[in-house]
Amino acid sequence: MAIIGGGPAGLMAAEILSQRGVKVDVYDSMPSVGRKFLVAGKGGLNLTHSEPFEQFVSRYGSRKKEIEKWLMDFTPDDLREWARGLGIETFVGTSGRVFPVGMKTSPLLRAWLKRLDDLGVTFHLRHKWNGWNADKSLKFETPEGEKSVKADAVVLALGGGSWARLGSDGAWVNWLRQAGVEVEALKPSNCGFDVAWSPHLRERYEGHPIKSVVLSFESFRQRGEFILTKGGVQGSLIYAASALIRDEIEAKGGVVILLDMAPDRSYEWLVEKLSKPRGSRSMASHLEKTAGMKGVKAGLLHEFAPKEDFANVERPASFIKRLPIPLIAPRPLDEAISSAGGVTFESLDENLMIRELPGIFCAGEMLDWEAPTGGYLLTACFASGRAAGESVLKWMESLGTAV
Ligand SMILES: Cc1cc2nc3c(=O)[nH]c(=O)nc-3n(C[C@H](O)[C@H](O)[C@H](O)COP(=O)(O)OP(=O)(O)OC[C@H]3O[C@@H](n4cnc5c(N)ncnc54)[C@H](O)[C@@H]3O)c2cc1C
């Protein structure tokens, strides 16, 4: 039994199978497994979310039906219980997001790898899977040269295509397409966007957070914060709207988002304040004193509100409430938190087995679904790894293969 890819999905499949006495070999191209999982813990590992199940599954959008099936067998609460079983307690943060106490991945991953080792799982590191040989054996590139491996069943858990330096480089897309499997092109998900900032704004405000603003775009309206980067915008509020914005850019070639930079103030309140006599104060100083527009928010206002509009007070007030920011393109896939696209659900049977390739199962981010940040990515990866593991057991039993 071969599992290719030692991220959360592959390791979960390895746990399920090895617990039932199957001899499992995990192959990974990197010198150690779980690298993206480790990096996910850098800013605080958001394992899952505590909201009601119905709301939780709605986060998977058009793939809700498929993912709900995995999650019914491994709920967000089951995930917390599983972490507890590895000696890691979790807590619910103020936003409802669930984190391990200590916030980091490393203690959880260490305990998990020890469990897998005790279960007899064998790890083959620096083994890059490069498709199949003519005799249908798996082809690996290793430091000792090319190796072929024959397995009764295979779980592919190769991840998406972002942060390629951590191992998931999306090279598998070619191998699967060549084998006749339908794979949607990988696209950035939870990603930033390019904006053509003026050199002045970029130099002055690169890296500055834009806090407590409301972003509106089509049906999307949410309060939060993001960061002005050298080439555009990134951060949680932008990521939350990113799937919608990405698809619209793909369809129309560019979009304009609207920013309410004073969500606690009404337009009328702003007009009243800005109408106060300015005296000898500059407009910039007047905006700061009366409407609180300073720093990066003032910079954005001057970037996108035409100068002549500052002559009467209604125009700046309306720009503060609805500042248009043109977004040009998504940032490259490699910079994204996750990937959309991947192996389509239509090319799999209900047990995550590739219809064209009996005995080959898929799990994790390499499947064609996406979700916002908030713990939804990892939860679905873990749950799909379990589902793939259970399916392999069923399949082996159906073939009469001894387990
Ligand atoms: C910066 C960052 C922060 C994140 N934070 C969070 C968070 O807080 N909460 C959350 O839910 N999600 C988070 N995510 C997303 C989450 O980490 C991923 O969705 C998850 O790791 C995907 O799991 P996976 O097992 O499908 O794939 P991966 O974790 O990508 O693992 C795939 C494995 O396959 C191996 N592999 C790939 N190709 C080959 C090949 N050809 N041969 C052999 N091995 C191969 C790779 O080396 C890798 O080890 C974050 C992602 C990033 C980049």
GROMACS .gro file of C-alpha atoms and ligand atoms in nm:
model
  456
    1MET     CA    1   0.000   0.000   0.000
    2ALA     CA    2   0.168   0.324  -0.111
    3ILE     CA    3   0.073   0.672   0.000
    4ILE     CA    4   0.238   0.948  -0.198
    5GLY     CA    5   0.248   1.280  -0.015
    6GLY     CA    6   0.310   1.316   0.358
    7GLY     CA    7   0.091   1.616   0.433
    8PRO     CA    8  -0.216   1.613   0.659
    9ALA     CA    9  -0.424   1.415   0.405
   10GLY     CA   10  -0.163   1.148   0.331
   11LEU     CA   11  -0.063   1.101   0.694
   12MET     CA   12  -0.429   1.061   0.794
   13ALA     CA   13  -0.477   0.791   0.529
   14ALA     CA   14  -0.160   0.624   0.662
   15GLU     CA   15  -0.302   0.627   1.017
   16ILE     CA   16  -0.634   0.468   0.917
   17LEU     CA   17  -0.469   0.193   0.713
   18SER     CA   18  -0.186   0.109   0.951
   19GLN     CA   19  -0.430   0.093   1.244
   20ARG     CA   20  -0.607  -0.187   1.056
   21GLY     CA   21  -0.286  -0.381   1.008
   22VAL     CA   22  -0.210  -0.277   0.650
   23LYS     CA   23   0.159  -0.238   0.570
   24VAL     CA   24   0.190   0.125   0.463
   25ASP     CA   25   0.474   0.297   0.281
   26VAL     CA   26   0.463   0.680   0.266
   27TYR     CA   27   0.665   0.848  -0.010
   28ASP     CA   28   0.747   1.219  -0.014
   29SER     CA   29   0.974   1.427  -0.235
   30MET     CA   30   1.100   1.637   0.056
   31PRO     CA   31   1.364   1.549   0.320
   32SER     CA   32   1.085   1.554   0.585
   33VAL     CA   33   0.706   1.528   0.580
   34GLY     CA   34   0.440   1.784   0.677
   35ARG     CA   35   0.632   2.095   0.574
   36LYS     CA   36   0.330   2.301   0.470
   37PHE     CA   37   0.148   2.182   0.783
   38LEU     CA   38   0.441   2.313   0.989
   39VAL     CA   39   0.441   2.649   0.810
   40ALA     CA   40   0.064   2.674   0.866
   41GLY     CA   41   0.147   2.684   1.237
   42LYS     CA   42   0.376   2.984   1.206
   43GLY     CA   43   0.109   3.249   1.256
   44GLY     CA   44  -0.100   3.018   1.479
   45LEU     CA   45  -0.228   2.681   1.356
   46ASN     CA   46  -0.597   2.724   1.280
   47LEU     CA   47  -0.700   2.358   1.292
   48THR     CA   48  -1.074   2.396   1.251
   49HIS     CA   49  -1.374   2.615   1.340
   50SER     CA   50  -1.633   2.590   1.617
   51GLU     CA   51  -1.937   2.723   1.425
   52PRO     CA   52  -2.247   2.501   1.381
   53PHE     CA   53  -2.196   2.211   1.138
   54GLU     CA   54  -2.448   2.341   0.883
   55GLN     CA   55  -2.262   2.672   0.862
   56PHE     CA   56  -1.925   2.495   0.859
   57VAL     CA   57  -2.009   2.282   0.556
   58SER     CA   58  -2.153   2.582   0.370
   59ARG     CA   59  -1.794   2.716   0.347
   60TYR     CA   60  -1.714   2.461   0.078
   61GLY     CA   61  -1.947   2.633  -0.169
   62SER     CA   62  -2.025   2.428  -0.477
   63ARG     CA   63  -1.847   2.122  -0.329
   64LYS     CA   64  -2.042   2.123  -0.004
   65LYS     CA   65  -2.221   1.797  -0.088
   66GLU     CA   66  -1.904   1.595  -0.148
   67ILE     CA   67  -1.709   1.736   0.145
   68GLU     CA   68  -2.000   1.707   0.387
   69LYS     CA   69  -1.982   1.330   0.332
   70TRP     CA   70  -1.623   1.319   0.461
   71LEU     CA   71  -1.701   1.558   0.744
   72MET     CA   72  -1.998   1.355   0.868
   73ASP     CA   73  -1.748   1.076   0.944
   74PHE     CA   74  -1.487   1.312   1.087
   75THR     CA   75  -1.643   1.629   1.225
   76PRO     CA   76  -1.459   1.938   1.348
   77ASP     CA   77  -1.523   1.806   1.703
   78ASP     CA   78  -1.376   1.467   1.607
   79LEU     CA   79  -1.067   1.652   1.484
   80ARG     CA   80  -1.030   1.823   1.822
   81GLU     CA   81  -1.074   1.486   1.993
   82TRP     CA   82  -0.812   1.333   1.765
   83ALA     CA   83  -0.564   1.609   1.857
   84ARG     CA   84  -0.641   1.545   2.225
   85GLY     CA   85  -0.557   1.180   2.164
   86LEU     CA   86  -0.213   1.296   2.056
   87GLY     CA   87  -0.177   1.496   2.378
   88ILE     CA   88  -0.267   1.832   2.221
   89GLU     CA   89  -0.554   2.029   2.375
   90THR     CA   90  -0.731   2.286   2.159
   91PHE     CA   91  -0.917   2.608   2.237
   92VAL     CA   92  -1.172   2.829   2.063
   93GLY     CA   93  -1.042   3.179   1.986
   94THR     CA   94  -1.260   3.490   1.997
   95SER     CA   95  -1.346   3.453   1.628
   96GLY     CA   96  -1.469   3.095   1.679
   97ARG     CA   97  -1.155   2.956   1.515
   98VAL     CA   98  -0.996   2.654   1.686
   99PHE     CA   99  -0.623   2.642   1.766
  100PRO     CA  100  -0.400   2.401   1.955
  101VAL     CA  101  -0.291   2.534   2.293
  102GLY     CA  102   0.056   2.664   2.212
  103MET     CA  103  -0.064   2.758   1.859
  104LYS     CA  104   0.214   2.560   1.689
  105THR     CA  105   0.211   2.254   1.461
  106SER     CA  106   0.538   2.096   1.572
  107PRO     CA  107   0.425   1.924   1.897
  108LEU     CA  108   0.120   1.781   1.718
  109LEU     CA  109   0.320   1.663   1.416
  110ARG     CA  110   0.591   1.511   1.640
  111ALA     CA  111   0.335   1.311   1.839
  112TRP     CA  112   0.157   1.205   1.518
  113LEU     CA  113   0.474   1.083   1.348
  114LYS     CA  114   0.564   0.887   1.663
  115ARG     CA  115   0.221   0.720   1.651
  116LEU     CA  116   0.267   0.631   1.282
  117ASP     CA  117   0.614   0.499   1.350
  118ASP     CA  118   0.476   0.281   1.633
  119LEU     CA  119   0.212   0.152   1.390
  120GLY     CA  120   0.489   0.039   1.156
  121VAL     CA  121   0.449   0.300   0.879
  122THR     CA  122   0.765   0.325   0.666
  123PHE     CA  123   0.869   0.665   0.533
  124HIS     CA  124   1.062   0.702   0.207
  125LEU     CA  125   1.184   1.061   0.192
  126ARG     CA  126   1.342   1.239  -0.105
  127HIS     CA  127   1.128   1.018  -0.328
  128LYS     CA  128   0.971   1.232  -0.597
  129TRP     CA  129   0.688   1.059  -0.779
  130ASN     CA  130   0.716   1.110  -1.154
  131GLY     CA  131   0.418   0.914  -1.282
  132TRP     CA  132   0.400   0.553  -1.398
  133ASN     CA  133   0.630   0.320  -1.589
  134ALA     CA  134   0.501   0.124  -1.887
  135ASP     CA  135   0.437  -0.177  -1.656
  136LYS     CA  136   0.213   0.048  -1.436
  137SER     CA  137   0.462   0.054  -1.151
  138LEU     CA  138   0.516   0.388  -0.974
  139LYS     CA  139   0.819   0.582  -1.091
  140PHE     CA  140   1.024   0.767  -0.826
  141GLU     CA  141   1.326   0.991  -0.860
  142THR     CA  142   1.551   0.940  -0.555
  143PRO     CA  143   1.905   1.042  -0.457
  144GLU     CA  144   2.009   0.686  -0.551
  145GLY     CA  145   1.853   0.717  -0.897
  146GLU     CA  146   1.519   0.609  -1.040
  147LYS     CA  147   1.316   0.350  -0.848
  148SER     CA  148   1.005   0.154  -0.946
  149VAL     CA  149   0.749   0.049  -0.688
  150LYS     CA  150   0.454  -0.186  -0.726
  151ALA     CA  151   0.165  -0.141  -0.484
  152ASP     CA  152  -0.176  -0.308  -0.440
  153ALA     CA  153  -0.335   0.030  -0.389
  154VAL     CA  154  -0.214   0.390  -0.393
  155VAL     CA  155  -0.339   0.704  -0.220
  156LEU     CA  156  -0.223   1.021  -0.392
  157ALA     CA  157  -0.220   1.312  -0.145
  158LEU     CA  158   0.009   1.549  -0.331
  159GLY     CA  159  -0.135   1.884  -0.222
  160GLY     CA  160  -0.199   2.186  -0.444
  161GLY     CA  161   0.050   2.412  -0.613
  162SER     CA  162   0.120   2.698  -0.372
  163TRP     CA  163   0.443   2.747  -0.176
  164ALA     CA  164   0.618   2.496  -0.403
  165ARG     CA  165   0.934   2.513  -0.194
  166LEU     CA  166   0.748   2.317   0.076
  167GLY     CA  167   0.701   2.021  -0.161
  168SER     CA  168   0.360   2.062  -0.328
  169ASP     CA  169   0.461   2.185  -0.672
  170GLY     CA  170   0.164   2.063  -0.875
  171ALA     CA  171   0.392   1.861  -1.108
  172TRP     CA  172   0.147   1.571  -1.063
  173VAL     CA  173  -0.111   1.752  -1.280
  174ASN     CA  174   0.079   1.638  -1.590
  175TRP     CA  175   0.115   1.277  -1.480
  176LEU     CA  176  -0.257   1.245  -1.410
  177ARG     CA  177  -0.367   1.424  -1.727
  178GLN     CA  178  -0.141   1.197  -1.932
  179ALA     CA  179  -0.313   0.901  -1.766
  180GLY     CA  180  -0.650   1.036  -1.885
  181VAL     CA  181  -0.766   1.187  -1.555
  182GLU     CA  182  -0.962   1.513  -1.571
  183VAL     CA  183  -0.776   1.781  -1.376
  184GLU     CA  184  -0.889   2.145  -1.354
  185ALA     CA  185  -0.598   2.388  -1.381
  186LEU     CA  186  -0.463   2.488  -1.038
  187LYS     CA  187  -0.547   2.848  -0.949
  188PRO     CA  188  -0.460   3.068  -0.654
  189SER     CA  189  -0.712   3.058  -0.370
  190ASN     CA  190  -0.695   3.271  -0.056
  191CYS     CA  191  -0.461   3.495  -0.249
  192GLY     CA  192  -0.357   3.859  -0.281
  193PHE     CA  193  -0.407   4.082  -0.586
  194ASP     CA  194  -0.199   4.324  -0.791
  195VAL     CA  195  -0.277   4.696  -0.770
  196ALA     CA  196  -0.092   4.960  -0.972
  197TRP     CA  197   0.006   5.180  -0.675
  198SER     CA  198   0.179   5.508  -0.747
  199PRO     CA  199   0.550   5.495  -0.654
  200HIS     CA  200   0.477   5.745  -0.375
  201LEU     CA  201   0.208   5.533  -0.206
  202ARG     CA  202   0.410   5.214  -0.245
  203GLU     CA  203   0.727   5.361  -0.096
  204ARG     CA  204   0.546   5.528   0.189
  205TYR     CA  205   0.301   5.256   0.292
  206GLU     CA  206   0.433   4.914   0.181
  207GLY     CA  207   0.369   4.669   0.464
  208HIS     CA  208   0.115   4.892   0.641
  209PRO     CA  209  -0.204   4.727   0.772
  210ILE     CA  210  -0.537   4.880   0.674
  211LYS     CA  211  -0.752   4.805   0.976
  212SER     CA  212  -1.119   4.778   1.047
  213VAL     CA  213  -1.253   4.855   0.703
  214VAL     CA  214  -1.547   4.703   0.520
  215LEU     CA  215  -1.474   4.551   0.180
  216SER     CA  216  -1.765   4.529  -0.064
  217PHE     CA  217  -1.758   4.341  -0.388
  218GLU     CA  218  -2.077   4.214  -0.553
  219SER     CA  219  -2.256   4.005  -0.288
  220PHE     CA  220  -1.951   4.011  -0.059
  221ARG     CA  221  -1.947   4.255   0.232
  222GLN     CA  222  -1.722   4.196   0.530
  223ARG     CA  223  -1.533   4.389   0.792
  224GLY     CA  224  -1.170   4.311   0.858
  225GLU     CA  225  -0.819   4.412   0.772
  226PHE     CA  226  -0.552   4.364   0.507
  227ILE     CA  227  -0.202   4.478   0.417
  228LEU     CA  228  -0.079   4.708   0.146
  229THR     CA  229   0.208   4.527  -0.026
  230LYS     CA  230   0.465   4.640  -0.278
  231GLY     CA  231   0.257   4.516  -0.568
  232GLY     CA  232  -0.095   4.517  -0.428
  233VAL     CA  233  -0.299   4.386  -0.137
  234GLN     CA  234  -0.300   4.072   0.078
  235GLY     CA  235  -0.434   3.953   0.414
  236SER     CA  236  -0.740   3.794   0.572
  237LEU     CA  237  -1.008   4.032   0.441
  238ILE     CA  238  -0.876   4.008   0.085
  239TYR     CA  239  -0.843   3.628   0.108
  240ALA     CA  240  -1.205   3.602   0.223
  241ALA     CA  241  -1.324   3.767  -0.100
  242SER     CA  242  -1.052   3.621  -0.320
  243ALA     CA  243  -1.240   3.337  -0.493
  244LEU     CA  244  -1.514   3.577  -0.605
  245ILE     CA  245  -1.266   3.844  -0.715
  246ARG     CA  246  -1.041   3.592  -0.894
  247ASP     CA  247  -1.330   3.448  -1.095
  248GLU     CA  248  -1.456   3.794  -1.187
  249ILE     CA  249  -1.110   3.905  -1.302
  250GLU     CA  250  -1.087   3.587  -1.509
  251ALA     CA  251  -1.421   3.670  -1.671
  252LYS     CA  252  -1.382   4.047  -1.711
  253GLY     CA  253  -1.011   4.121  -1.694
  254GLY     CA  254  -1.018   4.346  -1.385
  255VAL     CA  255  -1.246   4.447  -1.099
  256VAL     CA  256  -1.301   4.737  -0.863
  257ILE     CA  257  -1.357   4.670  -0.493
  258LEU     CA  258  -1.513   4.929  -0.265
  259LEU     CA  259  -1.371   5.014   0.074
  260ASP     CA  260  -1.558   5.176   0.361
  261MET     CA  261  -1.273   5.329   0.559
  262ALA     CA  262  -1.495   5.459   0.840
  263PRO     CA  263  -1.751   5.181   0.895
  264ASP     CA  264  -1.860   5.318   1.233
  265ARG     CA  265  -1.946   5.660   1.086
  266SER     CA  266  -2.233   5.746   0.856
  267TYR     CA  267  -2.191   5.949   0.540
  268GLU     CA  268  -2.399   6.227   0.700
  269TRP     CA  269  -2.175   6.232   1.008
  270LEU     CA  270  -1.869   6.268   0.787
  271VAL     CA  271  -2.026   6.550   0.581
  272GLU     CA  272  -2.114   6.737   0.900
  273LYS     CA  273  -1.761   6.703   1.041
  274LEU     CA  274  -1.590   6.788   0.715
  275SER     CA  275  -1.814   7.097   0.680
  276LYS     CA  276  -1.653   7.255   0.986
  277PRO     CA  277  -1.444   7.559   0.890
  278ARG     CA  278  -1.098   7.448   0.781
  279GLY     CA  279  -0.929   7.784   0.858
  280SER     CA  280  -0.565   7.781   0.763
  281ARG     CA  281  -0.542   7.398   0.798
  282SER     CA  282  -0.436   7.196   0.495
  283MET     CA  283  -0.698   6.955   0.354
  284ALA     CA  284  -0.487   6.659   0.478
  285SER     CA  285  -0.486   6.795   0.830
  286HIS     CA  286  -0.859   6.876   0.813
  287LEU     CA  287  -0.938   6.518   0.705
  288GLU     CA  288  -0.731   6.382   0.992
  289LYS     CA  289  -0.875   6.614   1.260
  290THR     CA  290  -1.240   6.583   1.156
  291ALA     CA  291  -1.276   6.237   0.998
  292GLY     CA  292  -0.977   6.052   1.145
  293MET     CA  293  -0.828   5.986   0.799
  294LYS     CA  294  -0.456   5.954   0.856
  295GLY     CA  295  -0.162   5.734   0.763
  296VAL     CA  296  -0.231   5.468   0.504
  297LYS     CA  297  -0.606   5.546   0.492
  298ALA     CA  298  -0.531   5.909   0.402
  299GLY     CA  299  -0.277   5.780   0.149
  300LEU     CA  300  -0.541   5.561  -0.015
  301LEU     CA  301  -0.788   5.848  -0.024
  302HIS     CA  302  -0.539   6.070  -0.205
  303GLU     CA  303  -0.444   5.786  -0.438
  304PHE     CA  304  -0.796   5.715  -0.564
  305ALA     CA  305  -1.008   6.025  -0.501
  306PRO     CA  306  -0.948   6.289  -0.772
  307LYS     CA  307  -0.785   6.604  -0.633
  308GLU     CA  308  -1.057   6.836  -0.763
  309ASP     CA  309  -1.316   6.639  -0.564
  310PHE     CA  310  -1.171   6.767  -0.239
  311ALA     CA  311  -1.315   7.113  -0.313
  312ASN     CA  312  -1.658   7.027  -0.169
  313VAL     CA  313  -1.714   6.817   0.144
  314GLU     CA  314  -1.963   6.567   0.002
  315ARG     CA  315  -1.710   6.412  -0.233
  316PRO     CA  316  -1.438   6.322   0.021
  317ALA     CA  317  -1.711   6.192   0.256
  318SER     CA  318  -1.845   5.968  -0.015
  319PHE     CA  319  -1.494   5.845  -0.106
  320ILE     CA  320  -1.426   5.763   0.260
  321LYS     CA  321  -1.741   5.547   0.260
  322ARG     CA  322  -1.693   5.396  -0.087
  323LEU     CA  323  -1.334   5.418  -0.203
  324PRO     CA  324  -1.289   5.234  -0.535
  325ILE     CA  325  -0.970   5.029  -0.558
  326PRO     CA  326  -0.899   4.866  -0.895
  327LEU     CA  327  -0.752   4.514  -0.872
  328ILE     CA  328  -0.566   4.397  -1.180
  329ALA     CA  329  -0.481   4.029  -1.134
  330PRO     CA  330  -0.444   3.762  -0.865
  331ARG     CA  331  -0.094   3.724  -0.725
  332PRO     CA  332   0.083   3.409  -0.853
  333LEU     CA  333  -0.027   3.064  -0.732
  334ASP     CA  334   0.302   3.010  -0.551
  335GLU     CA  335   0.220   3.297  -0.311
  336ALA     CA  336  -0.134   3.182  -0.234
  337ILE     CA  337  -0.238   3.011   0.089
  338SER     CA  338  -0.411   2.734  -0.108
  339SER     CA  339  -0.510   2.617  -0.456
  340ALA     CA  340  -0.839   2.592  -0.633
  341GLY     CA  341  -0.872   2.341  -0.917
  342GLY     CA  342  -0.730   1.988  -0.917
  343VAL     CA  343  -0.865   1.638  -0.979
  344THR     CA  344  -1.236   1.679  -1.055
  345PHE     CA  345  -1.492   1.496  -0.844
  346GLU     CA  346  -1.648   1.372  -1.167
  347SER     CA  347  -1.333   1.170  -1.240
  348LEU     CA  348  -1.360   0.993  -0.902
  349ASP     CA  349  -1.611   0.738  -0.783
  350GLU     CA  350  -1.795   0.791  -0.452
  351ASN     CA  351  -1.499   0.627  -0.273
  352LEU     CA  352  -1.239   0.878  -0.401
  353MET     CA  353  -1.099   0.621  -0.643
  354ILE     CA  354  -1.002   0.749  -0.988
  355ARG     CA  355  -1.249   0.589  -1.231
  356GLU     CA  356  -0.983   0.556  -1.502
  357LEU     CA  357  -0.725   0.407  -1.264
  358PRO     CA  358  -0.869   0.137  -1.036
  359GLY     CA  359  -0.676   0.112  -0.709
  360ILE     CA  360  -0.559   0.476  -0.720
  361PHE     CA  361  -0.730   0.704  -0.466
  362CYS     CA  362  -0.695   1.080  -0.410
  363ALA     CA  363  -0.721   1.299  -0.101
  364GLY     CA  364  -0.660   1.652   0.024
  365GLU     CA  365  -0.598   1.981  -0.149
  366MET     CA  366  -0.518   1.814  -0.485
  367LEU     CA  367  -0.894   1.762  -0.533
  368ASP     CA  368  -1.103   2.030  -0.704
  369TRP     CA  369  -1.250   2.222  -0.409
  370GLU     CA  370  -1.165   2.540  -0.225
  371ALA     CA  371  -1.256   2.703   0.104
  372PRO     CA  372  -1.172   3.023   0.289
  373THR     CA  373  -0.919   3.036   0.571
  374GLY     CA  374  -1.059   2.957   0.915
  375GLY     CA  375  -0.950   2.595   0.958
  376TYR     CA  376  -1.172   2.471   0.672
  377LEU     CA  377  -0.874   2.369   0.456
  378LEU     CA  378  -0.704   2.147   0.709
  379THR     CA  379  -1.029   1.996   0.838
  380ALA     CA  380  -1.129   1.883   0.488
  381CYS     CA  381  -0.776   1.753   0.417
  382PHE     CA  382  -0.776   1.540   0.734
  383ALA     CA  383  -1.130   1.417   0.670
  384SER     CA  384  -1.058   1.328   0.307
  385GLY     CA  385  -0.745   1.137   0.412
  386ARG     CA  386  -0.958   0.931   0.647
  387ALA     CA  387  -1.222   0.878   0.378
  388ALA     CA  388  -0.956   0.762   0.130
  389GLY     CA  389  -0.805   0.527   0.390
  390GLU     CA  390  -1.145   0.371   0.464
  391SER     CA  391  -1.216   0.337   0.092
  392VAL     CA  392  -0.888   0.156   0.032
  393LEU     CA  393  -0.978  -0.092   0.306
  394LYS     CA  394  -1.319  -0.155   0.147
  395TRP     CA  395  -1.160  -0.194  -0.194
  396MET     CA  396  -0.895  -0.437  -0.071
  397GLU     CA  397  -1.163  -0.639   0.105
  398SER     CA  398  -1.371  -0.648  -0.213
  399LEU     CA  399  -1.071  -0.789  -0.399
  400GLY     CA  400  -1.015  -1.043  -0.124
  401THR     CA  401  -0.672  -0.894  -0.048
  402ALA     CA  402  -0.571  -0.997   0.304
  403VAL     CA  403  -0.567  -0.703   0.548
  404LIG     C1  404   0.133   2.989   0.490
  404LIG     C2  405   0.019   2.893   0.500
  404LIG     C3  406  -0.060   2.894   0.615
  404LIG     C4  407  -0.168   2.806   0.624
  404LIG     N1  408  -0.245   2.807   0.739
  404LIG     C5  409  -0.353   2.726   0.748
  404LIG     C6  410  -0.432   2.723   0.867
  404LIG     O1  411  -0.399   2.789   0.968
  404LIG     N2  412  -0.544   2.645   0.866
  404LIG     C7  413  -0.580   2.568   0.759
  404LIG     O2  414  -0.684   2.500   0.764
  404LIG     N3  415  -0.502   2.562   0.649
  404LIG     C8  416  -0.391   2.638   0.642
  404LIG     N4  417  -0.311   2.633   0.529
  404LIG     C9  418  -0.345   2.535   0.422
  404LIG    C10  419  -0.303   2.393   0.460
  404LIG     O3  420  -0.172   2.392   0.512
  404LIG    C11  421  -0.313   2.300   0.336
  404LIG     O4  422  -0.444   2.310   0.284
  404LIG    C12  423  -0.281   2.155   0.372
  404LIG     O5  424  -0.149   2.142   0.419
  404LIG    C13  425  -0.301   2.064   0.251
  404LIG     O6  426  -0.278   1.932   0.293
  404LIG     P1  427  -0.246   1.816   0.188
  404LIG     O7  428  -0.210   1.696   0.271
  404LIG     O8  429  -0.356   1.805   0.091
  404LIG     O9  430  -0.119   1.869   0.108
  404LIG     P2  431   0.024   1.920   0.157
  404LIG    O10  432   0.022   1.960   0.299
  404LIG    O11  433   0.063   2.022   0.057
  404LIG    O12  434   0.114   1.791   0.143
  404LIG    C14  435   0.144   1.732   0.020
  404LIG    C15  436   0.272   1.652   0.030
  404LIG    O13  437   0.294   1.588  -0.095
  404LIG    C16  438   0.432   1.595  -0.127
  404LIG     N5  439   0.445   1.587  -0.272
  404LIG    C17  440   0.394   1.671  -0.366
  404LIG     N6  441   0.426   1.629  -0.491
  404LIG    C18  442   0.500   1.516  -0.475
  404LIG    C19  443   0.561   1.425  -0.566
  404LIG     N7  444   0.554   1.441  -0.701
  404LIG     N8  445   0.627   1.319  -0.515
  404LIG    C20  446   0.635   1.298  -0.381
  404LIG     N9  447   0.579   1.381  -0.291
  404LIG    C21  448   0.512   1.489  -0.336
  404LIG    C22  449   0.477   1.726  -0.069
  404LIG    O14  450   0.617   1.728  -0.043
  404LIG    C23  451   0.393   1.736   0.060
  404LIG    O15  452   0.464   1.683   0.171
  404LIG    C24  453  -0.199   2.717   0.518
  404LIG    C25  454  -0.118   2.716   0.404
  404LIG    C26  455  -0.010   2.802   0.395
  404LIG    C27  456   0.076   2.799   0.272
   0.00000   0.00000   0.00000
